[in-house]
CSV table of C-alpha atoms in Angstrom, one decimal:
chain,number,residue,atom,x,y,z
Z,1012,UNK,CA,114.1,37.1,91.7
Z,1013,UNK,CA,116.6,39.4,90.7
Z,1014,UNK,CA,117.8,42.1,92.9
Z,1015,UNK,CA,117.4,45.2,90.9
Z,1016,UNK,CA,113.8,43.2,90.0
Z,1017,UNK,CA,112.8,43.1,93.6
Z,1018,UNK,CA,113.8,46.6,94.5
Z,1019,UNK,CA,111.7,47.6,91.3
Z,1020,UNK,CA,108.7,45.7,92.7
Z,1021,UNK,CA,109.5,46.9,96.6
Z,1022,UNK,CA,109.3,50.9,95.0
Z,1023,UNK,CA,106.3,50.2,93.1
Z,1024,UNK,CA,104.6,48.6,96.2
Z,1025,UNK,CA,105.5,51.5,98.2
Z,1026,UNK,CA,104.7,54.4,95.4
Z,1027,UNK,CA,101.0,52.3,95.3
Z,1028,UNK,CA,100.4,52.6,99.2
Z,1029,UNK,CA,101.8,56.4,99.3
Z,1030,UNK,CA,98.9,56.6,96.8
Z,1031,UNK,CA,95.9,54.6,98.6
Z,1032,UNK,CA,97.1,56.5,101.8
Z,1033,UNK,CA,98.9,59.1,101.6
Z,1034,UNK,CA,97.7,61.3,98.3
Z,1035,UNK,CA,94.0,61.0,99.0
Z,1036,UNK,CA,94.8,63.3,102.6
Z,1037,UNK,CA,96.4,66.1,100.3
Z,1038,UNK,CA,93.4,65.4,97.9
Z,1039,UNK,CA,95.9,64.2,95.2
Z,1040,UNK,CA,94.9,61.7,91.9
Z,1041,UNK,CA,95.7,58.3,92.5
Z,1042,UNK,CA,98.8,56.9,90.5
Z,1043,UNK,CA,97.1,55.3,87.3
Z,1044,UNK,CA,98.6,51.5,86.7
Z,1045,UNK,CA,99.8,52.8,83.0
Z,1046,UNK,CA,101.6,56.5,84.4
Z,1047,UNK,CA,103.3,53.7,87.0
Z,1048,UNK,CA,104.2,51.2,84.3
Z,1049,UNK,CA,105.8,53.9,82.1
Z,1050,UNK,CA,107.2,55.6,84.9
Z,1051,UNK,CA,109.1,52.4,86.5
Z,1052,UNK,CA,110.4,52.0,82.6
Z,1053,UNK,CA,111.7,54.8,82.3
Z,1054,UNK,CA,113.2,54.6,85.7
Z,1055,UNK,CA,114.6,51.7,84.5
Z,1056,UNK,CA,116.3,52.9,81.5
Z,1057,UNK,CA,118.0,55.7,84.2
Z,1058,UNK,CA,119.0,52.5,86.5
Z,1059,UNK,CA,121.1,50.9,83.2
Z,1060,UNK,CA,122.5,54.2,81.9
Z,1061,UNK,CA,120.3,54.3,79.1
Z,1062,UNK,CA,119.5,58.2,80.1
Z,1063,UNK,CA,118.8,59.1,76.2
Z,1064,UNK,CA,116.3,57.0,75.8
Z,1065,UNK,CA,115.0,57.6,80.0
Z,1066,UNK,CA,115.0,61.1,79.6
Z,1067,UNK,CA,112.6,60.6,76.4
Z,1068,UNK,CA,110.5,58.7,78.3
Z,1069,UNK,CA,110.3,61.0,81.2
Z,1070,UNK,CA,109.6,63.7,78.9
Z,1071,UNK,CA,106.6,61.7,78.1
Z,1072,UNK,CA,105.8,62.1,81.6
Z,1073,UNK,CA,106.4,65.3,83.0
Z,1074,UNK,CA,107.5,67.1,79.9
Z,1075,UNK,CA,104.8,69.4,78.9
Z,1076,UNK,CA,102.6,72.1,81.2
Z,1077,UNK,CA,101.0,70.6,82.8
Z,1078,UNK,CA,102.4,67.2,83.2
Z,1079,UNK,CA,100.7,64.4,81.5
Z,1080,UNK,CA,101.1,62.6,84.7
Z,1081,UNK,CA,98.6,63.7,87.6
Z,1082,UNK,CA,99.6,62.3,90.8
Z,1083,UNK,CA,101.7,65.0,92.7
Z,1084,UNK,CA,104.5,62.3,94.1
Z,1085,UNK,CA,104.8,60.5,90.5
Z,1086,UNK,CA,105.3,63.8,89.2
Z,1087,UNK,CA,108.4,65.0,91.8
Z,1088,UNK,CA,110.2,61.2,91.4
Z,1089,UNK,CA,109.6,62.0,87.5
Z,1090,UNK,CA,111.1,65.3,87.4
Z,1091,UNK,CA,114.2,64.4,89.7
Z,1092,UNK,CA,115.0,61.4,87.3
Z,1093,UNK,CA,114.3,63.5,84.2
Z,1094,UNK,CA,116.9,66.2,85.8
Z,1095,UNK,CA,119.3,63.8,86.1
Z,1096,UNK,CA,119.2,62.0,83.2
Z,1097,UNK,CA,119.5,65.2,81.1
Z,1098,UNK,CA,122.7,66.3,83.3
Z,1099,UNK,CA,124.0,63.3,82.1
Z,1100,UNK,CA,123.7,63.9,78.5
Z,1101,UNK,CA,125.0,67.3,79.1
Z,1102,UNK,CA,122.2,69.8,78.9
Z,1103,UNK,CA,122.7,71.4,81.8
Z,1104,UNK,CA,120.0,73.9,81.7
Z,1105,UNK,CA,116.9,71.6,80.8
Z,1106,UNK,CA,117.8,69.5,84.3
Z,1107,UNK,CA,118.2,72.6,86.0
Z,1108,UNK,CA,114.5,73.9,84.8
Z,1109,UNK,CA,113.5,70.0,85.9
Z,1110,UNK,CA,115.2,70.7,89.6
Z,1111,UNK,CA,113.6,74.3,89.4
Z,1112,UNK,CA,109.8,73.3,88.4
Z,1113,UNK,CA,110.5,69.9,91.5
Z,1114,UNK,CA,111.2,72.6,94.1
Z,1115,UNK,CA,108.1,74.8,93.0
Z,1116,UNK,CA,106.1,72.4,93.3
Z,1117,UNK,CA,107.6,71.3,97.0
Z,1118,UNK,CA,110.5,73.6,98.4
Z,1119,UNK,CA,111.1,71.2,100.9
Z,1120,UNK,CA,112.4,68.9,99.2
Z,1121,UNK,CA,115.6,66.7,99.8
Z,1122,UNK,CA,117.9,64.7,97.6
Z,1123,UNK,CA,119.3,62.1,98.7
Z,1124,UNK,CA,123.0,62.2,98.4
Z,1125,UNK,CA,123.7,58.5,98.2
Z,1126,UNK,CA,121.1,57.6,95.4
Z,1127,UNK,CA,122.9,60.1,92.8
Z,1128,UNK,CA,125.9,60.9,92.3
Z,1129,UNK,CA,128.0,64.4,93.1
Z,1130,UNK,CA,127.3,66.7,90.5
Z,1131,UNK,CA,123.6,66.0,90.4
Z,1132,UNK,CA,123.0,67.0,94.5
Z,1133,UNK,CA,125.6,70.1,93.4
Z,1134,UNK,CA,123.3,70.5,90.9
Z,1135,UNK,CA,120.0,70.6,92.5
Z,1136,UNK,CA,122.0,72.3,95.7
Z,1137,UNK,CA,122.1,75.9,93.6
Z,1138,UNK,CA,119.0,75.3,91.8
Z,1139,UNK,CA,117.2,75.1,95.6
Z,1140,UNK,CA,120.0,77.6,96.7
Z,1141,UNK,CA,118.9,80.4,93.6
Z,1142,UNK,CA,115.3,79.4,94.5
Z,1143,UNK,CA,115.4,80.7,97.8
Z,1144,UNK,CA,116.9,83.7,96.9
Z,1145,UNK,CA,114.4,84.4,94.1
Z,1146,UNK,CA,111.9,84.2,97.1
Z,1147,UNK,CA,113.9,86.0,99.1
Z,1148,UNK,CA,114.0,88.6,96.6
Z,1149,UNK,CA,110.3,88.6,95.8
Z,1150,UNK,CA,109.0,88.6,99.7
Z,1151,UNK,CA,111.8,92.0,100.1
Z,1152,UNK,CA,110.0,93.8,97.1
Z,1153,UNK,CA,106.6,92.7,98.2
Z,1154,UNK,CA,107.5,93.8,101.9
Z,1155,UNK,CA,109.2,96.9,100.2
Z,1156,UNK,CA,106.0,97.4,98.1
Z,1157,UNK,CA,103.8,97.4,101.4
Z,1158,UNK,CA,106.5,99.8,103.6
Z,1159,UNK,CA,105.6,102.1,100.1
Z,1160,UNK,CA,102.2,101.8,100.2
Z,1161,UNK,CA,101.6,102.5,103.6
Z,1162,UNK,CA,103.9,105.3,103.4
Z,1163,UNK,CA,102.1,106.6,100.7
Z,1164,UNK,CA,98.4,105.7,102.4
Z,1165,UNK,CA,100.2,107.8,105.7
Z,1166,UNK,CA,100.8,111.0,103.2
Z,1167,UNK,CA,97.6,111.0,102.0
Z,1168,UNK,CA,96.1,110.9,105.8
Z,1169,UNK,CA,98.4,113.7,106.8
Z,1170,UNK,CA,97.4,115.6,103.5
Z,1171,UNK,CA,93.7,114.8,103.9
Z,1172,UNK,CA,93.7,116.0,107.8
Z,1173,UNK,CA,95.8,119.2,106.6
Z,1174,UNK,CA,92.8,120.0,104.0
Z,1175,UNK,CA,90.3,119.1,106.4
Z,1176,UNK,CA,91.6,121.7,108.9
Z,1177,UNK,CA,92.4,124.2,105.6
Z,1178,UNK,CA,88.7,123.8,105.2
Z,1179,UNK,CA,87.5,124.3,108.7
Z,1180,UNK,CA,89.3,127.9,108.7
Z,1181,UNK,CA,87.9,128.7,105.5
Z,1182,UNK,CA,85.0,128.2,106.9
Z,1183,UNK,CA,84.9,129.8,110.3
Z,1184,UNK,CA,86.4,132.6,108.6
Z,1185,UNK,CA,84.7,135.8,108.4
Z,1186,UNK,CA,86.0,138.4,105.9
Z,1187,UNK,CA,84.7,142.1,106.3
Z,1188,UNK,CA,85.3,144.5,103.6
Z,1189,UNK,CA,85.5,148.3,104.3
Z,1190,UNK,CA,85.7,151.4,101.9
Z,1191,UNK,CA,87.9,154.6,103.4
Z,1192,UNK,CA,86.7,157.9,102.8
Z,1193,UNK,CA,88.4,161.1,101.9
Z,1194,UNK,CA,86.1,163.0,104.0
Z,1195,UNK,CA,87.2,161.3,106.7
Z,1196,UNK,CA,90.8,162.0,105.8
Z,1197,UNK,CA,90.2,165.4,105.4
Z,1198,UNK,CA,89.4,165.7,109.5
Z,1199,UNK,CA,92.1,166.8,111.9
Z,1200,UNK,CA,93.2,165.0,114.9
Z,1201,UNK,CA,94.6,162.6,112.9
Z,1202,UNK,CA,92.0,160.7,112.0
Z,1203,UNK,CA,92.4,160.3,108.9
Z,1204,UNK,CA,95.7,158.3,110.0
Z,1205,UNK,CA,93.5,156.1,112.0
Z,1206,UNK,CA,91.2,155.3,108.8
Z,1207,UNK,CA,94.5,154.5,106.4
Z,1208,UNK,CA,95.7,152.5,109.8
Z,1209,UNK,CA,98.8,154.4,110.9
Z,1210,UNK,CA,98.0,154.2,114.4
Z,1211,UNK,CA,101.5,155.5,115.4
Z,1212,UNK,CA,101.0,158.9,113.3
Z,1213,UNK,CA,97.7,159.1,114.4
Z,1214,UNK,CA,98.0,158.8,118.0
Z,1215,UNK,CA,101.0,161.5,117.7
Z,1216,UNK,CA,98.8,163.8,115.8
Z,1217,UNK,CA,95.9,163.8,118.1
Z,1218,UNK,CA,97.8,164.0,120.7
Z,1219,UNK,CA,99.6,167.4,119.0
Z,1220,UNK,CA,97.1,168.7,117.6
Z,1221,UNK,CA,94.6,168.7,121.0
Z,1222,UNK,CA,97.3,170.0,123.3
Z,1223,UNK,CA,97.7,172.7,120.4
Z,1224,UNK,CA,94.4,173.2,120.5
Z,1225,UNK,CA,93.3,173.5,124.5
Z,1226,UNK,CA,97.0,176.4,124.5
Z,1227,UNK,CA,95.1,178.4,122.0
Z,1228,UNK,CA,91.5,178.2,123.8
Z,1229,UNK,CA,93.1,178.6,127.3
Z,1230,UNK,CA,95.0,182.1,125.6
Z,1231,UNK,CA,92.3,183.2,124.0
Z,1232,UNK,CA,89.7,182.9,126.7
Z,1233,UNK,CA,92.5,184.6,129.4
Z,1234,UNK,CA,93.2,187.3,126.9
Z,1235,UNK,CA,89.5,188.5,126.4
Z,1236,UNK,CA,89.3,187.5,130.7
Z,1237,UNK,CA,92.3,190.2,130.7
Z,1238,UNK,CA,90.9,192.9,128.3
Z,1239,UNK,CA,87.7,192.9,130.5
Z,1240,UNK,CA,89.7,193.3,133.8
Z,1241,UNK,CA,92.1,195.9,132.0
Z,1242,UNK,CA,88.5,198.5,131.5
Z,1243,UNK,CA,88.2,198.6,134.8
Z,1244,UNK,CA,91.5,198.4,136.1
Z,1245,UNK,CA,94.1,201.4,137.2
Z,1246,UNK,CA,97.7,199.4,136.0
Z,1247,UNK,CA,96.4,199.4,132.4
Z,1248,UNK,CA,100.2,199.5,131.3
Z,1249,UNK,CA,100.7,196.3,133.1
Z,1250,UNK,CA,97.7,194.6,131.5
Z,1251,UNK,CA,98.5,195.3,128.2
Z,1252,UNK,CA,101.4,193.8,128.2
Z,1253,UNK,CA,100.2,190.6,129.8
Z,1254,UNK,CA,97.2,190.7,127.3
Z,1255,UNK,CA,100.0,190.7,124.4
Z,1256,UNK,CA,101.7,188.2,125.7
Z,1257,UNK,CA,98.4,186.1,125.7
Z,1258,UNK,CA,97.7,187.0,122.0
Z,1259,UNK,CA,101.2,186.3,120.9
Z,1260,UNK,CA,100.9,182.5,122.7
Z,1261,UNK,CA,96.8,182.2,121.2
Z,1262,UNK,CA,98.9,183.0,117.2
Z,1263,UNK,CA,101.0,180.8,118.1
Z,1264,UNK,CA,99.1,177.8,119.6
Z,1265,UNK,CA,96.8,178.3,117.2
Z,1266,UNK,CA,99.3,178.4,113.7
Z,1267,UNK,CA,100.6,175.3,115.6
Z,1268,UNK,CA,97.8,173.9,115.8
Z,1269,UNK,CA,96.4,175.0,112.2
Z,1270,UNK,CA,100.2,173.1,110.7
Z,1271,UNK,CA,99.3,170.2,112.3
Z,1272,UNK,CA,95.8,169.7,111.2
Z,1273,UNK,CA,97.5,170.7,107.4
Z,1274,UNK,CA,100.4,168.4,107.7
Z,1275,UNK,CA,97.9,165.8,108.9
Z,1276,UNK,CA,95.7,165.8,106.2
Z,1277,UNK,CA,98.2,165.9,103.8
Z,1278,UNK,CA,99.6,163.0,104.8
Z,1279,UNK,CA,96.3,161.5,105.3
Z,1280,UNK,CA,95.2,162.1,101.5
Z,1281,UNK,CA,98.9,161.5,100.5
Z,1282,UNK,CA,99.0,158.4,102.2
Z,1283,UNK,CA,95.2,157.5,101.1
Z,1284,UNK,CA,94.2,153.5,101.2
Z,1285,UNK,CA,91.0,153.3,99.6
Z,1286,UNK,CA,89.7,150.1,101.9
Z,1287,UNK,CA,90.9,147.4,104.0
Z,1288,UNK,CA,89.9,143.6,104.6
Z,1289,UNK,CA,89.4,142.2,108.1
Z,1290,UNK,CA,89.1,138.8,109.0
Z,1291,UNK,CA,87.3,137.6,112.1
Z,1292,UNK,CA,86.0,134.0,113.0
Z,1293,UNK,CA,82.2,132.7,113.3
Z,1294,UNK,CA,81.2,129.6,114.9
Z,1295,UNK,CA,80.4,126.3,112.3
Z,1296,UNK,CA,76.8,125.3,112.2
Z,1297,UNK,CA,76.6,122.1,114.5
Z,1298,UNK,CA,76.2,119.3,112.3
Z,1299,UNK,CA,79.1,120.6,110.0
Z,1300,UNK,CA,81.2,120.8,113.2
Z,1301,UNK,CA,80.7,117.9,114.2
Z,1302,UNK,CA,81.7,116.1,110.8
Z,1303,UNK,CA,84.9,117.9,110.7
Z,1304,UNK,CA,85.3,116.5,114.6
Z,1305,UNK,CA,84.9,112.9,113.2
Z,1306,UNK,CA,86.7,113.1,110.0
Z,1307,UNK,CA,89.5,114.4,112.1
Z,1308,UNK,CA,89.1,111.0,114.4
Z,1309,UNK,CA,89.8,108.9,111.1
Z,1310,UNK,CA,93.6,108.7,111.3
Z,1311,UNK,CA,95.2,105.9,109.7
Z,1312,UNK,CA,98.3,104.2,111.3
Z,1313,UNK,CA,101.1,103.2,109.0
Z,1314,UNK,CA,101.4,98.7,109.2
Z,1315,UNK,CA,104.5,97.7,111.6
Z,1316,UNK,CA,106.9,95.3,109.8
């Protein structure tokens, strides 16, 4: 027997018992006696330099999605003859699509550089080389896709936990309206600061307007005190002139007094706020409150890459 002829028979023995053994634990079709026979003449066409008429017959094989061809090994030997053959005849891109759709099916996979020449292990080098990188690529945009979807999934938390505690104030919240009065502004002592919420003013004005008020009561009650001590006295003279004194202090506590009060009110009508809004807060009923408690447990953590 001829040596080519025996290696022939020595590959198809072996590609037969990868089948029987190997194939059937990766739950792969059996090689079929005629896919074998057209593969080993095809193969044999590439082994002569007939790689026109090999890479026809390889097209046969594994030239059409999805290959004609079933078993999984028949189909990578296929494809790495086919790429080679078409290299050979110059169409670089149809072998590199051959070496591309090899490598899909198993990344892992070798060439051996003593079975084919340089150009075709350059060859199927960059095809395996641009393949990683295409997978490179698509694991960094899926990763990237992930970092931007937990990012995203982490905003909506944090805006979902701002709402929930927008909606807890709102509703512990108790708003109380009041409506002023201009009676009430029309009252001394500033009060009707108090009611338009100067404080300051008011506080002044009471203040003023009480010590203005107790000078003109303490001159008036010691100036009729002295006109009743003055009937029965013998230094009238005297008297009088302590009881004018009195009665010039009571005019003038008193018109103090009297400006302030005006001056007051003025303001107090000048200044007029019709109402006001308070805001106070009131317990949440306890099943509510305890809703907000858990909602406010659910916090999601951002995946760690």
């Amino acid at each position: 027997m001829r040596r080519p002829d025996l290696l022939i028979a020595l590959f198809r023995a072996l590609l037969v018992a990868a089948s029987l053994w190997w194939l059937p634990c990766v739950r792969a079709p059996l090689v079929r006696a005629d896919d074998l026979s057209e593969f080993e003449t095809a193969r044999g066409r590439y082994d002569r330099h007939d790689y026109a008429r090999a890479a026809e017959a390889f097209r046969k094989l594994v030239g059409t999605d999805p290959p004609r061809i079933a078993n999984a090994l028949l189909v990578l030997e296929s494809r790495k003859y086919f790429a080679a053959s078409l290299l050979f005849l110059g169409a670089a891109t149809d072998a590199r699509l051959q070496f591309r759709l090899l490598l899909q099916q198993e990344p892992e996979y070798a060439l051996d550089p003593l079975a084919f020449p340089t150009e075709v292990v350059a060859l199927f080098d960059e095809v395996k080389a641009a393949l990683r990188r295409d997978l490179d690529n698509k694991r960094e945009a899926e990763l990237s896709q992930q970092r931007e979807a937990a990012q995203q999934a982490a905003t909506a938390e944090q805006l979902r936990r701002h709402n929930l505690e927008r909606l807890r104030g709102l509703a512990e919240e108790h708003i109380v309206r009041t409506e002023n009065s201009r009676w009430v502004a029309s009252v001394p002592f500033g009060v009707g600061q108090f009611q338009n919420g100067h404080r300051g003013l008011g506080v002044a004005l009471a203040m003023a307007e009480g010590l203005a008020a107790a000078a003109s009561i303490g001159t008036f009650v010691s100036q009729q005190a002295l006109a009743d001590e003055r009937a029965s006295a013998s230094n009238r003279a005297g008297l009088q002139a302590d009881q004018r004194r009195l009665v010039t202090a009571n005019w003038i506590s008193f018109g103090t007094f009297a400006a302030l009060a005006i001056i007051g009110i003025f303001d107090a009508h000048l200044r007029f706020v019709p109402g006001k809004v308070t805001t106070g807060q009131r317990p949440l009923p306890p099943d509510l409150d305890r809703w907000v408690k858990d909602e406010a447990k659910r916090v999601t953590s951002p995946p760690r890459f």
